[in-house]
């Protein structure tokens, strides 16, 4: 523990955390083929009359999936902060979970999220998404759907950080 912050968590290394997450997914009846996303991977907005995320049309831009190196760096930055880390499923597309790393912004957020060193989660029911395989179609959908105005997309899903 660090004397300046009594709530610092000791999270496992990235590869170990992903192994734990994959085991969690298998136990939940999900595929353990983890695909990582950033907020800009998501193209969606709330469906008419729908308040539940599971009823919303969700598209995932396959070209905007997160690469392993940037995810690893983001995870390692979270380990350094020492507030705990959550590996979460956002939705499922083609049978594969689309996942993100949640890092609480401060000790209060970590406490509200009941963070420990590592937390794994899967929404119930888990929303289903459709992959968008063509960049032109992704651009067109973004113009029509206007994802940035879709307030339902949680701020927990991180924007791609500018990590060196």
mmCIF file of C-alpha atoms in Angstrom:
data_model
loop_
_atom_site.group_PDB
_atom_site.id
_atom_site.type_symbol
_atom_site.label_atom_id
_atom_site.label_comp_id
_atom_site.label_asym_id
_atom_site.label_seq_id
_atom_site.Cartn_x
_atom_site.Cartn_y
_atom_site.Cartn_z
ATOM 1 C CA UNK A 1 0.000 0.000 0.000
ATOM 2 C CA UNK A 2 1.031 3.541 -0.644
ATOM 3 C CA UNK A 3 0.945 5.903 2.341
ATOM 4 C CA UNK A 4 -0.458 8.767 0.278
ATOM 5 C CA UNK A 5 -3.463 6.742 -0.870
ATOM 6 C CA UNK A 6 -4.863 3.949 1.325
ATOM 7 C CA UNK A 7 -7.049 2.535 -1.483
ATOM 8 C CA UNK A 8 -4.296 1.695 -3.966
ATOM 9 C CA UNK A 9 -4.877 -1.712 -5.571
ATOM 10 C CA UNK A 10 -2.256 -4.124 -6.760
ATOM 11 C CA UNK A 11 -3.570 -5.292 -10.161
ATOM 12 C CA UNK A 12 -2.104 -8.321 -11.957
ATOM 13 C CA UNK A 13 0.013 -8.003 -15.117
ATOM 14 C CA UNK A 14 -1.940 -7.587 -18.370
ATOM 15 C CA UNK A 15 -1.517 -11.159 -19.662
ATOM 16 C CA UNK A 16 -2.624 -12.623 -16.329
ATOM 17 C CA UNK A 17 -5.632 -10.281 -16.187
ATOM 18 C CA UNK A 18 -6.715 -11.257 -19.704
ATOM 19 C CA UNK A 19 -6.371 -14.931 -18.785
ATOM 20 C CA UNK A 20 -8.639 -14.392 -15.748
ATOM 21 C CA UNK A 21 -11.102 -12.475 -17.949
ATOM 22 C CA UNK A 22 -11.202 -15.225 -20.566
ATOM 23 C CA UNK A 23 -11.896 -17.802 -17.862
ATOM 24 C CA UNK A 24 -14.694 -15.575 -16.522
ATOM 25 C CA UNK A 25 -16.217 -15.336 -20.026
ATOM 26 C CA UNK A 26 -16.140 -19.126 -20.472
ATOM 27 C CA UNK A 27 -17.861 -19.549 -17.090
ATOM 28 C CA UNK A 28 -20.584 -17.160 -18.297
ATOM 29 C CA UNK A 29 -21.125 -19.192 -21.483
ATOM 30 C CA UNK A 30 -19.414 -16.629 -23.728
ATOM 31 C CA UNK A 31 -16.627 -17.032 -26.247
ATOM 32 C CA UNK A 32 -13.189 -16.291 -24.826
ATOM 33 C CA UNK A 33 -12.100 -14.611 -28.072
ATOM 34 C CA UNK A 34 -11.772 -11.098 -26.696
ATOM 35 C CA UNK A 35 -11.968 -8.154 -29.090
ATOM 36 C CA UNK A 36 -11.115 -4.750 -27.621
ATOM 37 C CA UNK A 37 -12.940 -1.535 -28.464
ATOM 38 C CA UNK A 38 -12.618 2.192 -27.919
ATOM 39 C CA UNK A 39 -15.629 4.498 -27.775
ATOM 40 C CA UNK A 40 -15.111 5.460 -31.424
ATOM 41 C CA UNK A 41 -15.554 1.773 -32.373
ATOM 42 C CA UNK A 42 -19.247 2.093 -31.449
ATOM 43 C CA UNK A 43 -21.869 3.424 -33.848
ATOM 44 C CA UNK A 44 -25.268 3.588 -32.191
ATOM 45 C CA UNK A 45 -28.075 5.596 -30.729
ATOM 46 C CA UNK A 46 -31.084 4.796 -28.623
ATOM 47 C CA UNK A 47 -33.843 3.096 -30.537
ATOM 48 C CA UNK A 48 -37.241 4.782 -30.623
ATOM 49 C CA UNK A 49 -39.124 4.098 -27.407
ATOM 50 C CA UNK A 50 -36.220 2.094 -26.019
ATOM 51 C CA UNK A 51 -34.627 2.864 -22.671
ATOM 52 C CA UNK A 52 -32.628 -0.352 -22.384
ATOM 53 C CA UNK A 53 -29.246 -0.646 -24.090
ATOM 54 C CA UNK A 54 -30.049 -4.246 -25.057
ATOM 55 C CA UNK A 55 -32.827 -2.939 -27.354
ATOM 56 C CA UNK A 56 -30.625 -0.446 -29.183
ATOM 57 C CA UNK A 57 -29.129 -0.993 -32.605
ATOM 58 C CA UNK A 58 -25.388 -1.205 -32.128
ATOM 59 C CA UNK A 59 -22.860 -1.293 -34.929
ATOM 60 C CA UNK A 60 -19.157 -1.870 -34.369
ATOM 61 C CA UNK A 61 -16.680 -0.406 -36.839
ATOM 62 C CA UNK A 62 -14.307 -3.310 -37.431
ATOM 63 C CA UNK A 63 -11.632 -0.848 -38.617
ATOM 64 C CA UNK A 64 -11.757 1.009 -35.277
ATOM 65 C CA UNK A 65 -11.124 -1.983 -33.013
ATOM 66 C CA UNK A 66 -8.348 -1.450 -30.495
ATOM 67 C CA UNK A 67 -4.974 -3.026 -31.189
ATOM 68 C CA UNK A 68 -3.299 -5.189 -28.556
ATOM 69 C CA UNK A 69 -0.396 -2.789 -28.029
ATOM 70 C CA UNK A 70 -2.573 0.238 -27.227
ATOM 71 C CA UNK A 71 -4.829 -1.845 -24.944
ATOM 72 C CA UNK A 72 -1.790 -3.175 -23.085
ATOM 73 C CA UNK A 73 -0.439 0.378 -22.614
ATOM 74 C CA UNK A 74 -3.832 1.606 -21.404
ATOM 75 C CA UNK A 75 -4.050 -1.280 -18.931
ATOM 76 C CA UNK A 76 -0.505 -0.647 -17.678
ATOM 77 C CA UNK A 77 -1.343 3.038 -17.160
ATOM 78 C CA UNK A 78 -4.277 1.904 -15.012
ATOM 79 C CA UNK A 79 -2.042 -0.389 -12.979
ATOM 80 C CA UNK A 80 0.245 2.558 -12.253
ATOM 81 C CA UNK A 81 -2.709 4.607 -10.972
ATOM 82 C CA UNK A 82 -3.485 1.850 -8.467
ATOM 83 C CA UNK A 83 -7.260 2.409 -8.262
ATOM 84 C CA UNK A 84 -8.300 -0.980 -9.632
ATOM 85 C CA UNK A 85 -9.196 -2.087 -13.125
ATOM 86 C CA UNK A 86 -12.328 -3.596 -14.618
ATOM 87 C CA UNK A 87 -12.403 -5.683 -17.778
ATOM 88 C CA UNK A 88 -15.920 -5.363 -19.140
ATOM 89 C CA UNK A 89 -17.976 -6.675 -22.021
ATOM 90 C CA UNK A 90 -19.862 -3.939 -23.905
ATOM 91 C CA UNK A 91 -21.703 -6.181 -26.372
ATOM 92 C CA UNK A 92 -21.348 -9.323 -28.500
ATOM 93 C CA UNK A 93 -20.941 -9.420 -32.293
ATOM 94 C CA UNK A 94 -20.663 -12.595 -34.361
ATOM 95 C CA UNK A 95 -20.442 -14.555 -31.108
ATOM 96 C CA UNK A 96 -17.399 -12.633 -29.842
ATOM 97 C CA UNK A 97 -17.444 -10.317 -26.844
ATOM 98 C CA UNK A 98 -16.413 -6.733 -27.550
ATOM 99 C CA UNK A 99 -14.651 -5.552 -24.447
ATOM 100 C CA UNK A 100 -13.088 -2.496 -22.890
ATOM 101 C CA UNK A 101 -11.010 -1.543 -19.893
ATOM 102 C CA UNK A 102 -12.645 0.632 -17.279
ATOM 103 C CA UNK A 103 -10.324 2.762 -15.151
ATOM 104 C CA UNK A 104 -11.999 4.731 -12.360
ATOM 105 C CA UNK A 105 -11.145 8.417 -12.565
ATOM 106 C CA UNK A 106 -10.485 8.812 -8.834
ATOM 107 C CA UNK A 107 -10.770 7.065 -5.458
ATOM 108 C CA UNK A 108 -14.439 8.006 -5.099
ATOM 109 C CA UNK A 109 -15.317 6.438 -8.477
ATOM 110 C CA UNK A 110 -13.288 3.359 -7.508
ATOM 111 C CA UNK A 111 -15.248 3.056 -4.244
ATOM 112 C CA UNK A 112 -18.625 3.496 -5.994
ATOM 113 C CA UNK A 113 -17.615 0.820 -8.503
ATOM 114 C CA UNK A 114 -16.495 -1.471 -5.662
ATOM 115 C CA UNK A 115 -13.148 -1.835 -7.365
ATOM 116 C CA UNK A 116 -10.586 -4.336 -6.254
ATOM 117 C CA UNK A 117 -7.377 -5.203 -8.023
ATOM 118 C CA UNK A 118 -9.285 -6.714 -10.973
ATOM 119 C CA UNK A 119 -12.991 -6.891 -11.686
ATOM 120 C CA UNK A 120 -14.637 -8.705 -14.608
ATOM 121 C CA UNK A 121 -18.173 -7.952 -15.747
ATOM 122 C CA UNK A 122 -20.743 -8.838 -18.385
ATOM 123 C CA UNK A 123 -24.049 -6.958 -18.835
ATOM 124 C CA UNK A 124 -27.296 -8.883 -18.472
ATOM 125 C CA UNK A 125 -28.800 -9.126 -20.973
ATOM 126 C CA UNK A 126 -25.766 -8.685 -23.158
ATOM 127 C CA UNK A 127 -26.497 -6.425 -26.159
ATOM 128 C CA UNK A 128 -25.890 -7.808 -29.631
ATOM 129 C CA UNK A 129 -24.056 -5.745 -32.225
ATOM 130 C CA UNK A 130 -23.443 -5.940 -35.941
ATOM 131 C CA UNK A 131 -19.965 -5.522 -37.401
ATOM 132 C CA UNK A 132 -19.482 -2.887 -40.080
ATOM 133 C CA UNK A 133 -16.765 -4.224 -42.372
ATOM 134 C CA UNK A 134 -16.485 -1.361 -44.847
ATOM 135 C CA UNK A 135 -15.095 2.035 -43.915
ATOM 136 C CA UNK A 136 -17.416 3.840 -46.313
ATOM 137 C CA UNK A 137 -20.449 2.251 -44.630
ATOM 138 C CA UNK A 138 -19.085 3.147 -41.162
ATOM 139 C CA UNK A 139 -18.689 6.783 -42.229
ATOM 140 C CA UNK A 140 -22.207 6.805 -43.668
ATOM 141 C CA UNK A 141 -23.692 5.265 -40.519
ATOM 142 C CA UNK A 142 -21.895 7.815 -38.359
ATOM 143 C CA UNK A 143 -23.380 10.620 -40.450
ATOM 144 C CA UNK A 144 -26.883 9.193 -40.207
ATOM 145 C CA UNK A 145 -26.799 7.998 -36.606
ATOM 146 C CA UNK A 146 -24.611 10.759 -35.146
ATOM 147 C CA UNK A 147 -22.994 8.619 -32.483
ATOM 148 C CA UNK A 148 -21.426 11.549 -30.640
ATOM 149 C CA UNK A 149 -24.897 12.784 -29.696
ATOM 150 C CA UNK A 150 -25.828 9.366 -28.324
ATOM 151 C CA UNK A 151 -25.677 10.075 -24.619
ATOM 152 C CA UNK A 152 -26.539 6.497 -23.697
ATOM 153 C CA UNK A 153 -23.065 5.275 -24.706
ATOM 154 C CA UNK A 154 -21.342 5.182 -21.400
ATOM 155 C CA UNK A 155 -18.383 7.387 -20.704
ATOM 156 C CA UNK A 156 -16.872 4.288 -19.087
ATOM 157 C CA UNK A 157 -15.877 3.089 -22.561
ATOM 158 C CA UNK A 158 -12.649 5.010 -23.059
ATOM 159 C CA UNK A 159 -11.712 7.164 -25.967
ATOM 160 C CA UNK A 160 -8.498 5.993 -27.570
ATOM 161 C CA UNK A 161 -5.820 7.625 -25.401
ATOM 162 C CA UNK A 162 -2.804 9.399 -26.807
ATOM 163 C CA UNK A 163 -0.268 7.030 -25.262
ATOM 164 C CA UNK A 164 3.319 7.146 -26.421
#
